[in-house]
CSV table of C-alpha atoms in Angstrom, one decimal:
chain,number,residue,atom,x,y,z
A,1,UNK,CA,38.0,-54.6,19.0
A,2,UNK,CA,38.8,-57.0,15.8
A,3,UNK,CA,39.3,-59.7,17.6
A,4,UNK,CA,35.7,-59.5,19.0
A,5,UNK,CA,34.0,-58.9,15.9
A,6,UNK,CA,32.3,-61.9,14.7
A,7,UNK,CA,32.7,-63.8,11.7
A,8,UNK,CA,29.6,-63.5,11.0
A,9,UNK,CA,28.0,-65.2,7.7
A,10,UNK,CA,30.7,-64.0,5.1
A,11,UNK,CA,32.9,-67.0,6.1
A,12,UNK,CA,30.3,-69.3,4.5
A,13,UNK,CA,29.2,-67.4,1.2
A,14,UNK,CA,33.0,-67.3,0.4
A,15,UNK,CA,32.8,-71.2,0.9
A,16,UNK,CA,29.5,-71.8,-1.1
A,17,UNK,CA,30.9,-69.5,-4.0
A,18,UNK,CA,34.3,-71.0,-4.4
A,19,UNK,CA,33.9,-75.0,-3.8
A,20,UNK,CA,35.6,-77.1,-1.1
A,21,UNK,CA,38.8,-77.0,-0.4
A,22,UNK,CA,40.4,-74.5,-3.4
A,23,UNK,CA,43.3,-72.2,-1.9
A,24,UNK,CA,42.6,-68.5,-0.8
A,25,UNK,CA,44.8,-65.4,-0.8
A,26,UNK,CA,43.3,-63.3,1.7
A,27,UNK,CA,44.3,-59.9,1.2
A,28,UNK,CA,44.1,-57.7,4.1
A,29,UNK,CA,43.3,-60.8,7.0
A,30,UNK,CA,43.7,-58.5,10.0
A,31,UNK,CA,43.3,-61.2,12.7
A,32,UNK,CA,42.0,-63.9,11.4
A,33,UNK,CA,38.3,-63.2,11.3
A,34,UNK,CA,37.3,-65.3,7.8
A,35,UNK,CA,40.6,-66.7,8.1
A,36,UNK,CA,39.8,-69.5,10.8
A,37,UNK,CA,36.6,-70.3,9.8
A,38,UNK,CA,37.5,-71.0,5.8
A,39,UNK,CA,40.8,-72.7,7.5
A,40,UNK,CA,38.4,-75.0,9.2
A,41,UNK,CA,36.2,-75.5,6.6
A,42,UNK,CA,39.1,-76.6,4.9
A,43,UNK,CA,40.5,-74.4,2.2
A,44,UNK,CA,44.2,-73.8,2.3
A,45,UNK,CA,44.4,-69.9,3.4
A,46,UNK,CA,47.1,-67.8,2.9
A,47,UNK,CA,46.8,-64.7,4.9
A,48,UNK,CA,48.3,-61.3,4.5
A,49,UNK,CA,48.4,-58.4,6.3
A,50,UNK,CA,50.8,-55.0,6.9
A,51,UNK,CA,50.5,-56.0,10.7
A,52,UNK,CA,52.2,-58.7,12.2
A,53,UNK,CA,50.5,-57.8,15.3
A,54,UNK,CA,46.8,-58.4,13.4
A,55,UNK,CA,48.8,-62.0,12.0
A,56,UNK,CA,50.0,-62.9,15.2
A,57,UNK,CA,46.4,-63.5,15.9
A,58,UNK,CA,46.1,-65.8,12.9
A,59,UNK,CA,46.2,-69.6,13.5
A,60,UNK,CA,46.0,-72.4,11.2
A,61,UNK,CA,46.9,-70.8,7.7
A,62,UNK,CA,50.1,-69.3,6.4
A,63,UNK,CA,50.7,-65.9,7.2
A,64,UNK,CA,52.9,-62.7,5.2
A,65,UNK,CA,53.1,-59.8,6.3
A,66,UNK,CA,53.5,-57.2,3.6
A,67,UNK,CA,51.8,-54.3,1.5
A,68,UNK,CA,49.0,-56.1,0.2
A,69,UNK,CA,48.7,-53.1,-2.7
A,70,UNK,CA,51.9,-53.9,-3.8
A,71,UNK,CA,52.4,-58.0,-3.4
A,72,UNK,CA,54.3,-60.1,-5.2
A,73,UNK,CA,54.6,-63.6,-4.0
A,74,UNK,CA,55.5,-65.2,-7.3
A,75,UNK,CA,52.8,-67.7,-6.6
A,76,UNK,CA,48.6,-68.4,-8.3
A,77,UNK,CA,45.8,-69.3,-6.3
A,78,UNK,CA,42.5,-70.7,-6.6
A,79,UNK,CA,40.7,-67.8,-5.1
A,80,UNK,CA,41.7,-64.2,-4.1
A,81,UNK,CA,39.8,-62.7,-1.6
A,82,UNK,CA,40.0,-58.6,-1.0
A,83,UNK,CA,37.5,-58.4,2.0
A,84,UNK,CA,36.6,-55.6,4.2
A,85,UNK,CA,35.8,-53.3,1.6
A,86,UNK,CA,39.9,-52.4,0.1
A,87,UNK,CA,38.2,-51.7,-3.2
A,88,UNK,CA,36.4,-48.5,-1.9
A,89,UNK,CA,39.9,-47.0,-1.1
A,90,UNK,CA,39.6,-43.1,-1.7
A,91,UNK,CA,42.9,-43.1,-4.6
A,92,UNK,CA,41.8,-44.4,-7.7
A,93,UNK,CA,45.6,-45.3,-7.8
A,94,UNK,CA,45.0,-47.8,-5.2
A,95,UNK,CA,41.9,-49.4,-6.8
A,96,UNK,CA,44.2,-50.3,-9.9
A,97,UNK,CA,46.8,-51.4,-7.6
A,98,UNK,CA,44.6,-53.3,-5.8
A,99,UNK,CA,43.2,-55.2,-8.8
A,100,UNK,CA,46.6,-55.5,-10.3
A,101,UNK,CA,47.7,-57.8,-7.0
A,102,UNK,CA,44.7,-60.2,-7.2
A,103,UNK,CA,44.8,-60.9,-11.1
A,104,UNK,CA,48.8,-61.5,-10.9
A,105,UNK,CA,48.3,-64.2,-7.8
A,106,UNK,CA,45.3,-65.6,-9.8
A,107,UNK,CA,45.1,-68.9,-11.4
A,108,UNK,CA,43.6,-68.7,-15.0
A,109,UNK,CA,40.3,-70.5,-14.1
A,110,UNK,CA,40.3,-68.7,-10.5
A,111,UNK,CA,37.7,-66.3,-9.6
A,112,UNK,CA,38.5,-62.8,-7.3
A,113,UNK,CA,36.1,-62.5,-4.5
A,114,UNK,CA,35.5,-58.5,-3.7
A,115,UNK,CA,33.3,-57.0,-0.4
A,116,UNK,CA,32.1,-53.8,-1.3
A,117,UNK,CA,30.4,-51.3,0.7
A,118,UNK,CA,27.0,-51.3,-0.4
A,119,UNK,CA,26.1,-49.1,-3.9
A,120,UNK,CA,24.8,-45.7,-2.9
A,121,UNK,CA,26.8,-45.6,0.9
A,122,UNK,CA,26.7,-43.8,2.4
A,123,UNK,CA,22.7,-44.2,2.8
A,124,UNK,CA,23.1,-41.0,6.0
A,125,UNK,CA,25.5,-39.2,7.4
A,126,UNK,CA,25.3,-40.6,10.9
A,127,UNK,CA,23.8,-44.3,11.9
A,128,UNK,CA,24.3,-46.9,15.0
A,129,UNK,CA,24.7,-50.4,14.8
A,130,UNK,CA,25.5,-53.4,16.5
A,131,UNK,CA,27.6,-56.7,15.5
A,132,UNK,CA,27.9,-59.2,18.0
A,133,UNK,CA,28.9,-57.3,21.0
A,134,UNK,CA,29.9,-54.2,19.4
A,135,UNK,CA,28.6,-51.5,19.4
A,136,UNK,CA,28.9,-48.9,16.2
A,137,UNK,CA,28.2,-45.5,15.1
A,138,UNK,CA,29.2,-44.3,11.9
A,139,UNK,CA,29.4,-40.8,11.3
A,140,UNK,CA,30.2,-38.5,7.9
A,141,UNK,CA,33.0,-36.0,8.5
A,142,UNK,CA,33.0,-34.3,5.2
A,143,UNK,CA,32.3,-34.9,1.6
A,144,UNK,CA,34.9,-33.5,-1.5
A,145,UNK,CA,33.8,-34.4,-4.5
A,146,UNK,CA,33.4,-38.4,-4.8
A,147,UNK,CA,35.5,-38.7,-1.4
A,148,UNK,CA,33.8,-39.4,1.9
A,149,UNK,CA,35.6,-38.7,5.1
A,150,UNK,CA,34.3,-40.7,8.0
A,151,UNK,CA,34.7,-42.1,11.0
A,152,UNK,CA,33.5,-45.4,13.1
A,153,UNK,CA,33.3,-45.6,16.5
A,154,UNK,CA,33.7,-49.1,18.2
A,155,UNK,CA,32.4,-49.7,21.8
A,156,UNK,CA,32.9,-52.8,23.4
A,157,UNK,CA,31.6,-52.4,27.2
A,158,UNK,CA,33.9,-49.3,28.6
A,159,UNK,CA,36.9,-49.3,25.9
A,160,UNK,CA,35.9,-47.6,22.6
A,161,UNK,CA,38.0,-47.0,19.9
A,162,UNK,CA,37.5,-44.6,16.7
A,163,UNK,CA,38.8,-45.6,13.1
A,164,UNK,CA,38.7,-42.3,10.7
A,165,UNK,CA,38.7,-43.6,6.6
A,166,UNK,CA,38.2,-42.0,3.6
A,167,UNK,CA,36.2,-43.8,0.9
A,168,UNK,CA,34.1,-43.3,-2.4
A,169,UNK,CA,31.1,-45.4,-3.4
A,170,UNK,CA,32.3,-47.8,-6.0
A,171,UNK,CA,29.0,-48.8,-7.9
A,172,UNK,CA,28.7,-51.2,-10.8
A,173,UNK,CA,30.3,-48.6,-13.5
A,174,UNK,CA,32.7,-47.8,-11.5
A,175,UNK,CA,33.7,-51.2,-10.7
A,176,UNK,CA,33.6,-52.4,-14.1
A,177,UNK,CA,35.9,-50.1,-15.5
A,178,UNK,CA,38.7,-50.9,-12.9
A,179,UNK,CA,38.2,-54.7,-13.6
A,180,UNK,CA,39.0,-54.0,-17.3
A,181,UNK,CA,42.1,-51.8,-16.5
A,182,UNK,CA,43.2,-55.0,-14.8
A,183,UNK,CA,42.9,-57.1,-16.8
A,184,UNK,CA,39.6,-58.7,-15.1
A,185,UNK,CA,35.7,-58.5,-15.8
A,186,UNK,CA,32.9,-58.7,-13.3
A,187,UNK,CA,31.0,-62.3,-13.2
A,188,UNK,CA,28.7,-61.3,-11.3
A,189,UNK,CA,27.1,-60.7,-7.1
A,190,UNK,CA,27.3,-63.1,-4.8
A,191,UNK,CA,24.1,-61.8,-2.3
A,192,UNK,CA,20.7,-59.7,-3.0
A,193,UNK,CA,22.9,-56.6,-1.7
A,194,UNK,CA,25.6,-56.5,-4.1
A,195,UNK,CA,28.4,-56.4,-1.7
A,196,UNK,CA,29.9,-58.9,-2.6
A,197,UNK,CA,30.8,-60.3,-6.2
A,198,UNK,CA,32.8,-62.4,-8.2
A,199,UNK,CA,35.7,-61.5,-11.0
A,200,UNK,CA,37.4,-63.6,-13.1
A,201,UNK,CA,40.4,-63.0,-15.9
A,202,UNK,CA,38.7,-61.0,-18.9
């Protein structure tokens, strides 16, 4: 199902943000979806992922498997990118953590690129969608406090697959006040949607 999932236009608002060819740290790459395409747009990518089976589908870039909540690669990079919406983690603990691992592997003039689910999700407890040949449907299990428990459903032509996730709505408050236990401040969006923004060293 990942593989199949398009790129989409994410690939080239990461490019336009950052500047050619600066070197990424792409936390959580899974198989290479943004991967390839900032590889060939010619940034020098460095993917990590806790599966090597999702990194054996990565080509082009350098890959590490590991806990991306909990890397230390003794190296600093132009850009950190934390992608398919990691911040939103339900544990506040692994927010931190999260925000801890991009401002240690960031250079001081870098900038940390993080995709959000939108502010306000979910928006209704059940919806359908489409990307590329998938087909979605997203539906709200159960709600404790500031903790969502859902699940997506995947359906490309007969297979179908069903991802359950916990995740709270990390708005612009919220956000902030991670960023500045980190040791990072919020720069600003990067679309009209606010899922996407930039951070930079406080």
């Amino acid at each position: 199902m990942y593989l199949a999932l398009p790129a989409g236009d994410d690939p080239m608002l990461i490019h336009r943000s950052v500047g050619e060819g600066t070197s990424i740290l792409e936390l959580g790459s899974g198989p290479g979806r943004l991967t390839r395409v900032l590889f060939a747009l010619g940034h020098d990518v460095v993917a990590v992922d806790d599966s090597e089976e999702m990194l054996s589908h990565v080509t082009g870039a350098e890959t590490v498997c590991g806990d991306l909540f909990d890397l230390e690669l003794r190296r600093k990079f132009d850009v950190v990118l934390a992608a398919s919406h990691l911040i939103n983690h339900a544990d506040s603990v692994m927010r931190r953590s999260l925000l801890d691992v991009c401002k240690r592997h960031l250079r001081p003039s870098g900038s940390v690129l993080i995709q959000r689910l939108e502010p306000g999700w979910p928006p209704n407890d059940r919806s359908t969608g489409s990307v590329g040949p998938i087909d979605m449907t997203f539906t709200v299990r159960a709600r404790t406090g500031d903790v969502v428990a859902a699940a997506m459903e995947y359906r490309l032509g007969s297979q179908s697959w069903t991802q359950d996730f916990e995740a709270v709505d990390v708005d612009d408050g919220l956000l902030d006040e991670t960023a500045v236990a980190s040791g990072l401040r919020v720069e600003g969006p990067l679309n009209d949607a606010k899922t996407w923004l930039r951070l930079g060293h406080s």
